[in-house]
């Protein structure tokens, strides 16, 4: 995948999720993740392949970085020629978001 494609994805996700991009895509010790919103630390991945493997090592790194920043980790992945996009969340974080939405609906 061309360098421009991952950069375009980072820019697009930051805008869509109301986040600010971090310097060097999180490559500095004090600024992790590709972008950050008030609530989320977002890590972007792109692959030209029709599949993308998420290892526990990848997820634990994102989780640890988000925990240190008191944010919820999100892994945003674009893959394949059709550029399918998915977002990965921890199950407990997803359930927490659903509860907040339900409480919001009730008020």
C-alpha atoms as an extended CHARMM CRD file, in Angstrom:
* protein
*
       107  EXT
         1         1  UNK       CA              0.0000000000        0.0000000000        0.0000000000  PROA      1               0.0000000000
         2         2  UNK       CA              1.3930000000        3.3440000000       -0.9940000000  PROA      2               0.0000000000
         3         3  UNK       CA              2.5800000000        5.7610000000        1.6420000000  PROA      3               0.0000000000
         4         4  UNK       CA             -0.0450000000        8.2580000000        0.5460000000  PROA      4               0.0000000000
         5         5  UNK       CA             -2.8520000000        5.7790000000        1.2980000000  PROA      5               0.0000000000
         6         6  UNK       CA             -1.9860000000        5.3240000000        4.9670000000  PROA      6               0.0000000000
         7         7  UNK       CA             -1.5390000000        9.0770000000        5.3560000000  PROA      7               0.0000000000
         8         8  UNK       CA             -4.9140000000        9.6980000000        3.6970000000  PROA      8               0.0000000000
         9         9  UNK       CA             -6.4960000000        7.1620000000        6.0740000000  PROA      9               0.0000000000
        10        10  UNK       CA             -4.9430000000        8.8240000000        9.1240000000  PROA      10              0.0000000000
        11        11  UNK       CA             -6.1690000000       12.2390000000        7.9850000000  PROA      11              0.0000000000
        12        12  UNK       CA             -9.6520000000       10.9340000000        7.1950000000  PROA      12              0.0000000000
        13        13  UNK       CA            -10.0640000000        9.0220000000       10.4720000000  PROA      13              0.0000000000
        14        14  UNK       CA             -8.8470000000       11.9730000000       12.5440000000  PROA      14              0.0000000000
        15        15  UNK       CA            -11.4000000000       14.2340000000       10.8710000000  PROA      15              0.0000000000
        16        16  UNK       CA            -14.2740000000       11.7150000000       11.0900000000  PROA      16              0.0000000000
        17        17  UNK       CA            -13.5860000000       10.9120000000       14.7450000000  PROA      17              0.0000000000
        18        18  UNK       CA            -12.9830000000       14.4950000000       15.8530000000  PROA      18              0.0000000000
        19        19  UNK       CA             -9.3680000000       13.7320000000       16.7230000000  PROA      19              0.0000000000
        20        20  UNK       CA             -6.0560000000       15.5100000000       16.3760000000  PROA      20              0.0000000000
        21        21  UNK       CA             -3.1750000000       13.7570000000       14.6580000000  PROA      21              0.0000000000
        22        22  UNK       CA             -0.1220000000       13.0880000000       16.7900000000  PROA      22              0.0000000000
        23        23  UNK       CA              3.3690000000       14.0410000000       15.6070000000  PROA      23              0.0000000000
        24        24  UNK       CA              5.1520000000       11.3240000000       13.5990000000  PROA      24              0.0000000000
        25        25  UNK       CA              2.0830000000        9.0720000000       13.8030000000  PROA      25              0.0000000000
        26        26  UNK       CA              2.7390000000        8.3230000000       17.4500000000  PROA      26              0.0000000000
        27        27  UNK       CA              6.4420000000        7.6360000000       16.9670000000  PROA      27              0.0000000000
        28        28  UNK       CA              7.5120000000        9.8700000000       19.8390000000  PROA      28              0.0000000000
        29        29  UNK       CA              7.7150000000        8.4780000000       23.3750000000  PROA      29              0.0000000000
        30        30  UNK       CA              5.4210000000       11.1850000000       24.7290000000  PROA      30              0.0000000000
        31        31  UNK       CA              2.8440000000       11.1680000000       21.9130000000  PROA      31              0.0000000000
        32        32  UNK       CA              1.4540000000        7.7250000000       21.1360000000  PROA      32              0.0000000000
        33        33  UNK       CA             -1.2520000000        6.6410000000       18.7060000000  PROA      33              0.0000000000
        34        34  UNK       CA             -1.8710000000        8.0470000000       15.2570000000  PROA      34              0.0000000000
        35        35  UNK       CA             -4.4820000000       10.4640000000       16.5530000000  PROA      35              0.0000000000
        36        36  UNK       CA             -6.3820000000       11.3100000000       19.7390000000  PROA      36              0.0000000000
        37        37  UNK       CA             -9.8090000000       12.6170000000       20.5370000000  PROA      37              0.0000000000
        38        38  UNK       CA            -11.0610000000       13.5620000000       23.9770000000  PROA      38              0.0000000000
        39        39  UNK       CA            -12.0870000000        9.9540000000       24.6370000000  PROA      39              0.0000000000
        40        40  UNK       CA            -10.1620000000        7.7840000000       22.1520000000  PROA      40              0.0000000000
        41        41  UNK       CA             -6.6120000000        6.9050000000       21.1460000000  PROA      41              0.0000000000
        42        42  UNK       CA             -6.7490000000        5.8120000000       17.5050000000  PROA      42              0.0000000000
        43        43  UNK       CA             -4.2340000000        3.5630000000       15.7910000000  PROA      43              0.0000000000
        44        44  UNK       CA             -4.5620000000        3.2140000000       12.0020000000  PROA      44              0.0000000000
        45        45  UNK       CA             -3.4510000000        0.2420000000        9.9330000000  PROA      45              0.0000000000
        46        46  UNK       CA             -3.6550000000       -0.3010000000        6.1820000000  PROA      46              0.0000000000
        47        47  UNK       CA             -3.0230000000       -3.3660000000        4.0590000000  PROA      47              0.0000000000
        48        48  UNK       CA             -3.3740000000       -4.0430000000        0.3310000000  PROA      48              0.0000000000
        49        49  UNK       CA             -4.1950000000       -7.6660000000        1.2050000000  PROA      49              0.0000000000
        50        50  UNK       CA             -7.6890000000       -9.0580000000        1.6150000000  PROA      50              0.0000000000
        51        51  UNK       CA             -6.9340000000       -9.8460000000        5.2530000000  PROA      51              0.0000000000
        52        52  UNK       CA             -5.2370000000       -8.2630000000        8.2290000000  PROA      52              0.0000000000
        53        53  UNK       CA             -4.1280000000      -10.1500000000       11.3430000000  PROA      53              0.0000000000
        54        54  UNK       CA             -4.4350000000       -8.5830000000       14.7500000000  PROA      54              0.0000000000
        55        55  UNK       CA             -2.0710000000      -10.1830000000       17.2000000000  PROA      55              0.0000000000
        56        56  UNK       CA             -2.4150000000       -9.9090000000       20.9420000000  PROA      56              0.0000000000
        57        57  UNK       CA              0.9200000000       -8.0620000000       20.8940000000  PROA      57              0.0000000000
        58        58  UNK       CA             -0.4790000000       -5.3530000000       18.5810000000  PROA      58              0.0000000000
        59        59  UNK       CA             -3.6460000000       -4.9890000000       20.6550000000  PROA      59              0.0000000000
        60        60  UNK       CA             -1.8210000000       -4.9500000000       24.0170000000  PROA      60              0.0000000000
        61        61  UNK       CA              0.4780000000       -2.1500000000       22.7610000000  PROA      61              0.0000000000
        62        62  UNK       CA             -2.5040000000       -0.0170000000       21.7180000000  PROA      62              0.0000000000
        63        63  UNK       CA             -4.3300000000       -0.8030000000       24.9580000000  PROA      63              0.0000000000
        64        64  UNK       CA             -1.3080000000        0.0990000000       27.1050000000  PROA      64              0.0000000000
        65        65  UNK       CA             -0.7560000000        3.3980000000       25.2690000000  PROA      65              0.0000000000
        66        66  UNK       CA             -4.4460000000        4.3130000000       25.5910000000  PROA      66              0.0000000000
        67        67  UNK       CA             -4.4910000000        3.4230000000       29.2940000000  PROA      67              0.0000000000
        68        68  UNK       CA             -1.5500000000        5.7400000000       29.9710000000  PROA      68              0.0000000000
        69        69  UNK       CA             -3.4860000000        8.5400000000       28.2630000000  PROA      69              0.0000000000
        70        70  UNK       CA             -6.7980000000        7.6500000000       29.9710000000  PROA      70              0.0000000000
        71        71  UNK       CA             -8.4400000000        7.0390000000       26.6060000000  PROA      71              0.0000000000
        72        72  UNK       CA            -10.2710000000        4.1470000000       24.9920000000  PROA      72              0.0000000000
        73        73  UNK       CA             -8.1770000000        2.3080000000       22.3770000000  PROA      73              0.0000000000
        74        74  UNK       CA             -9.4740000000        2.0280000000       18.8140000000  PROA      74              0.0000000000
        75        75  UNK       CA             -7.7860000000        0.1330000000       16.0090000000  PROA      75              0.0000000000
        76        76  UNK       CA             -9.0070000000        1.3600000000       12.6160000000  PROA      76              0.0000000000
        77        77  UNK       CA             -8.1000000000       -0.9400000000        9.7190000000  PROA      77              0.0000000000
        78        78  UNK       CA             -8.4150000000       -0.5020000000        5.9630000000  PROA      78              0.0000000000
        79        79  UNK       CA             -7.6570000000       -3.5410000000        3.8280000000  PROA      79              0.0000000000
        80        80  UNK       CA             -8.0570000000       -5.0720000000        0.4100000000  PROA      80              0.0000000000
        81        81  UNK       CA             -8.4400000000       -3.5590000000       -3.0140000000  PROA      81              0.0000000000
        82        82  UNK       CA            -12.0140000000       -2.5340000000       -2.1570000000  PROA      82              0.0000000000
        83        83  UNK       CA            -10.6620000000       -0.7510000000        0.9050000000  PROA      83              0.0000000000
        84        84  UNK       CA            -12.9320000000       -2.3510000000        3.4780000000  PROA      84              0.0000000000
        85        85  UNK       CA            -12.7270000000       -0.4390000000        6.7360000000  PROA      85              0.0000000000
        86        86  UNK       CA            -13.3880000000       -1.7860000000       10.2080000000  PROA      86              0.0000000000
        87        87  UNK       CA            -12.9200000000       -0.4920000000       13.7360000000  PROA      87              0.0000000000
        88        88  UNK       CA            -11.8080000000       -2.8060000000       16.5400000000  PROA      88              0.0000000000
        89        89  UNK       CA            -12.7400000000       -2.1410000000       20.1680000000  PROA      89              0.0000000000
        90        90  UNK       CA            -12.3170000000       -4.1430000000       23.3310000000  PROA      90              0.0000000000
        91        91  UNK       CA            -15.6100000000       -5.9080000000       24.1310000000  PROA      91              0.0000000000
        92        92  UNK       CA            -15.9130000000       -4.2130000000       27.5350000000  PROA      92              0.0000000000
        93        93  UNK       CA            -15.3610000000       -0.7860000000       25.9490000000  PROA      93              0.0000000000
        94        94  UNK       CA            -18.0220000000       -1.5650000000       23.3530000000  PROA      94              0.0000000000
        95        95  UNK       CA            -20.4960000000       -2.5960000000       26.0660000000  PROA      95              0.0000000000
        96        96  UNK       CA            -19.6880000000        0.6080000000       27.9730000000  PROA      96              0.0000000000
        97        97  UNK       CA            -20.4200000000        2.6930000000       24.8750000000  PROA      97              0.0000000000
        98        98  UNK       CA            -23.7300000000        0.8630000000       24.3690000000  PROA      98              0.0000000000
        99        99  UNK       CA            -24.7030000000        1.5780000000       27.9820000000  PROA      99              0.0000000000
       100       100  UNK       CA            -23.9190000000        5.2750000000       27.6000000000  PROA      100             0.0000000000
       101       101  UNK       CA            -26.0190000000        5.4060000000       24.4200000000  PROA      101             0.0000000000
       102       102  UNK       CA            -28.8810000000        3.6200000000       26.1420000000  PROA      102             0.0000000000
       103       103  UNK       CA            -28.7240000000        5.9700000000       29.1440000000  PROA      103             0.0000000000
       104       104  UNK       CA            -28.6740000000        8.9370000000       26.7770000000  PROA      104             0.0000000000
       105       105  UNK       CA            -31.7570000000        7.5870000000       24.9930000000  PROA      105             0.0000000000
       106       106  UNK       CA            -33.6180000000        7.2210000000       28.3130000000  PROA      106             0.0000000000
       107       107  UNK       CA            -33.1110000000       10.8340000000       29.3930000000  PROA      107             0.0000000000
